[in-house]
């Protein structure tokens, strides 16, 4: 019988434990994937450190890339781009599976749809295993959007596609076209620097990155930010610093990946007439924002929120990385050192180092 190594997360005060479990028979519509690479996403770290409480025990990890090992009965014959799916193909897949015919899916929000299943977030039970990235194998459930990807993308970079890159693609779908516009990107972590790269690629006039950390701002410059502002709690306001740099150009798009209330409030204050703010970073409990309704009305502002992404965003993310992964130094953002049995060291390193991403190779030991 085929078996899989899995790393189990129990609670914030316990080390993850590695076990070997049977690979169950595939049910109708399922695909068995061998996980080639998993990057620890910020939300994995918030679970690991106890800032967010998940159903446990669980298999963390949802930024994953892998190879198809087996196709179950009535598994999809083609991917989201209509390319045939075969054993051996390298694929990425959406973080969610849900009913594609439910109302939310039809509204373009399948990540909140009926019957939602989320990779890297499900409770581990004897009859529900292999649903995360920190595992040798993953079973793709029915109704999971799957995409075959170009094998020339390095594994640590390809792993970023199905959370970080797809979420940024979703934020740019919500912001509308950024061509010739001045865009402010708040938070120069993984999502922020990807947003800089995507805005640069879409010919934004200015890509202005904002962060509290000079090193992260230097990284943003390597990913297409032509202007940067370091937030100083006691210094000039963000609006004053930004207006000193953009020479009268209105800021028409603000993307917040920081999740910091003061920063989100400051972004609303610097947005020009007709500007759009998209909130992505604040996916954890925090104080309510203080926003002037009068300013929102008189400046005809729009605020939008985004959690995860939909299938169109995943496709956009794959296409962006297939075409442009070589144009930006993505590989420098992933600390590539750990195997599955070193998962505790990987989490400790990720928390202590503040690296953009720490990678784990779940299947390397047995890959031959
Ligand atoms: Zn994630």
XYZ file of C-alpha atoms and ligand atoms in Angstrom:
369
model
C 0.000 0.000 0.000
C 1.245 3.492 -0.868
C 2.014 5.653 2.164
C 2.667 9.339 2.742
C 4.770 11.185 5.270
C 2.764 14.004 6.865
C 3.743 16.757 9.313
C 0.965 17.289 11.853
C 0.347 20.622 13.598
C -1.299 20.136 17.008
C -1.159 23.493 18.813
C 1.100 26.485 19.191
C 3.011 25.082 22.144
C 3.774 21.684 20.670
C 6.276 20.737 17.982
C 4.840 19.387 14.751
C 5.109 15.615 14.534
C 5.876 13.585 11.420
C 3.958 10.383 10.785
C 3.406 7.951 7.960
C -0.199 7.371 6.888
C -1.760 5.266 4.126
C -2.638 7.035 0.895
C -6.382 6.359 0.601
C -8.030 5.202 -2.611
C -9.082 8.168 -4.739
C -12.768 8.998 -4.820
C -14.616 10.183 -7.891
C -13.155 13.359 -9.357
C -10.003 13.332 -7.219
C -6.364 13.676 -8.224
C -3.358 12.445 -6.232
C -0.439 14.878 -6.332
C 3.059 14.405 -4.994
C 3.956 17.706 -3.318
C 7.269 18.889 -4.718
C 7.550 22.194 -2.895
C 5.666 24.092 -0.202
C 6.414 27.603 1.013
C 5.333 28.632 4.508
C 2.835 31.440 4.014
C 2.387 34.234 6.557
C -0.925 32.674 7.612
C 0.843 29.370 8.369
C 3.127 31.339 10.688
C 0.206 33.073 12.428
C -1.264 29.618 13.108
C 2.099 28.261 14.264
C 2.613 31.164 16.675
C -0.971 31.035 17.950
C -2.129 34.426 16.592
C -4.805 32.576 14.682
C -6.556 29.427 15.865
C -7.277 26.743 13.274
C -9.084 23.435 13.497
C -6.511 20.951 14.795
C -4.841 18.605 14.344
C -4.143 19.750 10.825
C -1.653 19.656 7.967
C -0.514 23.216 7.322
C 0.839 24.524 4.032
C -1.219 25.748 1.093
C 1.393 27.417 -1.152
C 2.197 24.221 -2.985
C 3.308 22.875 -6.296
C 3.436 19.214 -7.233
C 3.220 16.501 -9.841
C 0.196 14.413 -10.703
C 0.725 10.887 -9.403
C -2.702 9.411 -10.211
C -6.056 10.477 -11.640
C -9.198 9.111 -9.983
C -12.327 7.992 -11.764
C -13.998 10.972 -13.485
C -11.112 13.266 -12.531
C -10.955 16.337 -14.768
C -9.376 15.482 -18.124
C -8.342 19.097 -18.677
C -7.163 21.973 -16.502
C -8.580 25.509 -16.153
C -6.851 26.508 -19.367
C -8.164 23.445 -21.227
C -4.753 21.755 -21.292
C -4.990 17.971 -20.846
C -4.080 16.665 -17.376
C -1.872 13.595 -17.272
C 0.160 11.652 -14.743
C 3.551 13.362 -14.385
C 2.306 16.898 -15.117
C 3.480 19.639 -12.786
C 0.438 21.472 -11.449
C -0.670 24.149 -9.072
C -4.212 24.409 -7.744
C -6.565 26.770 -5.946
C -6.500 26.978 -2.171
C -10.228 26.112 -2.240
C -12.696 23.601 -3.598
C -16.389 24.548 -3.482
C -19.631 24.024 -5.373
C -19.052 25.795 -8.711
C -22.794 26.210 -9.224
C -23.600 27.945 -5.918
C -24.558 31.600 -5.855
C -21.231 32.848 -4.460
C -19.271 30.917 -7.071
C -21.461 32.432 -9.772
C -20.719 35.879 -8.249
C -16.991 35.192 -8.681
C -16.351 34.396 -5.004
C -15.911 30.594 -5.031
C -13.419 30.887 -2.164
C -16.457 31.443 0.081
C -18.748 29.044 -1.787
C -20.997 26.218 -0.550
C -19.155 23.120 0.687
C -15.900 25.055 1.019
C -12.772 22.938 1.497
C -9.459 24.734 1.997
C -6.058 23.131 1.557
C -3.819 23.589 4.571
C -6.792 24.459 6.796
C -8.742 21.212 7.299
C -8.938 19.040 10.397
C -6.961 15.824 10.111
C -9.163 12.775 10.763
C -8.630 9.090 9.940
C -10.798 9.386 6.835
C -9.743 12.913 5.826
C -5.990 13.138 5.329
C -3.592 14.507 2.706
C -5.056 18.004 2.421
C -2.015 20.191 3.049
C 1.380 21.100 1.678
C 3.430 19.782 4.590
C 2.848 16.261 3.421
C 4.425 14.059 0.782
C 1.124 13.699 -1.064
C -2.009 15.819 -1.416
C -5.387 14.707 -2.738
C -7.084 17.342 -4.887
C -10.788 17.240 -4.130
C -13.516 17.405 -6.751
C -14.148 20.995 -7.940
C -10.597 22.162 -7.217
C -9.363 24.485 -9.990
C -6.134 22.848 -11.255
C -3.599 24.312 -13.686
C -0.708 22.604 -15.411
C 2.290 24.919 -15.236
C 5.425 25.537 -17.228
C 8.176 23.319 -15.801
C 10.843 25.942 -16.416
C 9.650 27.941 -13.395
C 11.964 27.001 -10.477
C 10.084 25.028 -7.800
C 10.528 27.560 -4.954
C 9.118 30.258 -7.254
C 6.302 28.103 -8.649
C 5.129 27.352 -5.104
C 4.314 31.053 -4.581
C 1.697 31.058 -7.334
C -1.344 29.595 -5.586
C -1.487 31.918 -2.587
C 0.747 35.001 -2.854
C 0.695 35.633 -6.581
C -2.968 34.697 -7.079
C -4.054 36.957 -4.206
C -2.124 39.874 -5.686
C -3.680 39.124 -9.090
C -7.075 39.329 -7.354
C -6.208 42.669 -5.786
C -5.343 44.067 -9.222
C -8.591 42.692 -10.648
C -10.409 44.704 -7.970
C -8.325 47.857 -8.449
C -8.929 47.894 -12.209
C -6.276 48.830 -14.753
C -3.200 50.514 -13.231
C -1.625 51.580 -16.528
C -0.243 55.159 -16.325
C -1.535 55.496 -12.760
C 0.303 56.171 -9.519
C -0.121 53.139 -7.268
C 0.798 52.976 -3.582
C 1.629 49.505 -2.238
C 1.635 49.376 1.564
C 3.597 46.510 3.134
C 6.665 45.191 1.293
C 6.358 41.572 2.385
C 5.863 38.820 -0.171
C 2.504 40.065 -1.458
C 3.665 43.681 -1.560
C 6.761 42.992 -3.634
C 4.760 40.795 -6.031
C 2.264 43.664 -6.340
C 5.141 46.016 -7.227
C 6.267 43.581 -9.942
C 2.756 43.187 -11.358
C 2.074 46.959 -11.352
C 5.436 47.600 -13.026
C 4.590 44.947 -15.601
C 1.231 46.610 -16.242
C 2.969 49.938 -16.915
C 1.879 51.882 -13.852
C 3.285 55.413 -13.940
C 4.623 55.225 -10.384
C 4.854 52.215 -8.098
C 5.386 53.611 -4.607
C 6.137 51.059 -1.886
C 5.563 51.895 1.778
C 6.996 49.953 4.722
C 8.600 50.416 8.132
C 11.695 48.450 7.089
C 14.382 49.883 4.827
C 15.631 46.427 3.802
C 12.177 45.402 2.610
C 11.884 48.667 0.686
C 15.205 47.903 -1.030
C 13.691 44.553 -2.076
C 10.591 46.343 -3.392
C 12.865 48.465 -5.593
C 14.276 45.280 -7.133
C 10.684 44.251 -7.927
C 9.711 47.392 -9.783
C 8.974 50.050 -7.158
C 10.426 53.319 -8.470
C 9.566 55.237 -5.286
C 9.669 54.162 -1.638
C 8.601 55.691 1.667
C 9.780 54.478 5.056
C 7.083 55.055 7.647
C 8.441 56.861 10.707
C 5.927 56.870 13.562
C 7.024 60.311 14.768
C 7.908 61.801 11.381
C 6.044 63.436 8.499
C 2.616 62.055 7.640
C 2.454 59.474 4.865
C 0.459 61.934 2.766
C 3.174 64.602 3.077
C 5.939 62.146 2.231
C 4.072 60.721 -0.756
C 3.075 64.093 -2.192
C 6.719 65.179 -1.964
C 7.630 62.280 -4.273
C 4.852 62.114 -6.851
C 4.949 65.784 -7.880
C 1.241 66.407 -8.050
C 0.293 63.069 -9.593
C -2.873 61.808 -7.887
C -2.663 58.427 -6.186
C -5.469 56.476 -7.867
C -4.845 52.998 -6.471
C -3.805 52.004 -2.940
C -3.181 48.328 -2.174
C -2.805 47.495 1.502
C -0.915 44.340 2.408
C 0.227 45.687 5.795
C -3.018 45.192 7.707
C -1.983 48.106 9.962
C -4.995 50.325 10.819
C -2.945 53.561 10.910
C -1.505 52.785 7.474
C -4.897 51.971 5.960
C -6.296 55.246 7.353
C -3.308 57.146 5.944
C -3.861 55.536 2.532
C -7.444 56.839 2.439
C -6.147 60.329 3.256
C -3.722 60.386 0.332
C -6.000 58.851 -2.318
C -6.911 61.252 -5.170
C -10.395 61.857 -6.591
C -11.825 58.637 -8.009
C -9.224 56.546 -6.201
C -9.679 52.905 -5.206
C -8.321 51.274 -2.063
C -8.114 47.494 -1.862
C -7.575 45.920 1.566
C -5.854 42.534 1.577
C -3.517 42.451 4.571
C -5.907 42.861 7.486
C -6.977 39.222 7.711
C -6.748 39.109 11.515
C -8.595 40.812 14.414
C -7.814 44.509 14.875
C -9.406 47.813 15.844
C -12.016 49.406 13.542
C -10.722 51.994 11.072
C -11.495 55.698 11.408
C -12.501 56.808 7.938
C -14.145 60.127 7.013
C -17.384 59.373 5.204
C -17.467 62.967 3.941
C -13.992 62.585 2.408
C -15.025 59.264 0.867
C -18.097 60.870 -0.701
C -16.546 64.128 -1.871
C -13.525 62.340 -3.370
C -15.652 59.585 -4.899
C -13.479 56.921 -3.315
C -14.031 53.169 -3.486
C -12.925 50.672 -0.834
C -12.832 46.940 -1.546
C -11.773 43.931 0.484
C -10.286 40.684 -0.746
C -9.673 37.367 0.990
C -8.024 34.669 -1.170
C -8.930 34.727 -4.860
C -10.949 33.098 -7.628
C -10.127 30.923 -10.626
C -9.515 33.853 -12.986
C -6.985 35.241 -10.499
C -5.201 31.887 -10.310
C -4.950 31.751 -14.100
C -3.653 35.350 -14.168
C -1.063 34.426 -11.526
C 0.159 31.409 -13.487
C 0.413 33.437 -16.683
C 2.269 36.265 -14.941
C 4.818 33.866 -13.459
C 5.227 31.848 -16.650
C 5.981 35.011 -18.598
C 7.842 37.136 -16.051
C 9.418 34.979 -13.329
C 12.807 35.621 -14.880
C 12.343 39.400 -14.934
C 12.408 39.752 -11.143
C 14.630 37.985 -8.547
C 11.881 35.796 -7.057
C 14.282 33.018 -6.066
C 16.053 35.377 -3.642
C 12.820 35.631 -1.634
C 12.601 31.933 -0.765
C 14.948 30.364 1.770
C 15.338 26.902 0.263
C 16.874 24.525 2.781
C 14.384 22.306 4.585
C 12.888 18.859 4.080
C 9.687 17.569 5.638
C 11.365 15.985 8.661
C 12.929 19.391 9.427
C 9.569 21.152 9.507
C 10.001 22.473 13.061
C 13.347 24.009 12.133
C 11.691 25.515 9.048
C 8.966 27.187 11.138
C 11.461 28.425 13.739
C 13.665 29.870 11.023
C 10.680 31.516 9.308
C 9.487 33.165 12.529
C 12.933 34.321 13.682
C 14.458 35.382 10.367
C 11.525 37.328 8.927
C 12.456 35.854 5.510
C 9.859 36.556 2.817
C 9.320 32.807 2.511
C 10.836 29.618 3.860
C 10.510 26.559 1.638
C 10.026 22.886 2.438
C 10.576 20.041 -0.035
C 8.058 17.427 1.129
C 8.926 14.716 -1.376
C 12.637 15.166 -1.885
C 13.880 12.427 0.395
C 12.057 9.746 -1.595
C 12.385 11.315 -5.011
C 15.427 9.218 -5.865
Zn -1.313 31.905 2.078
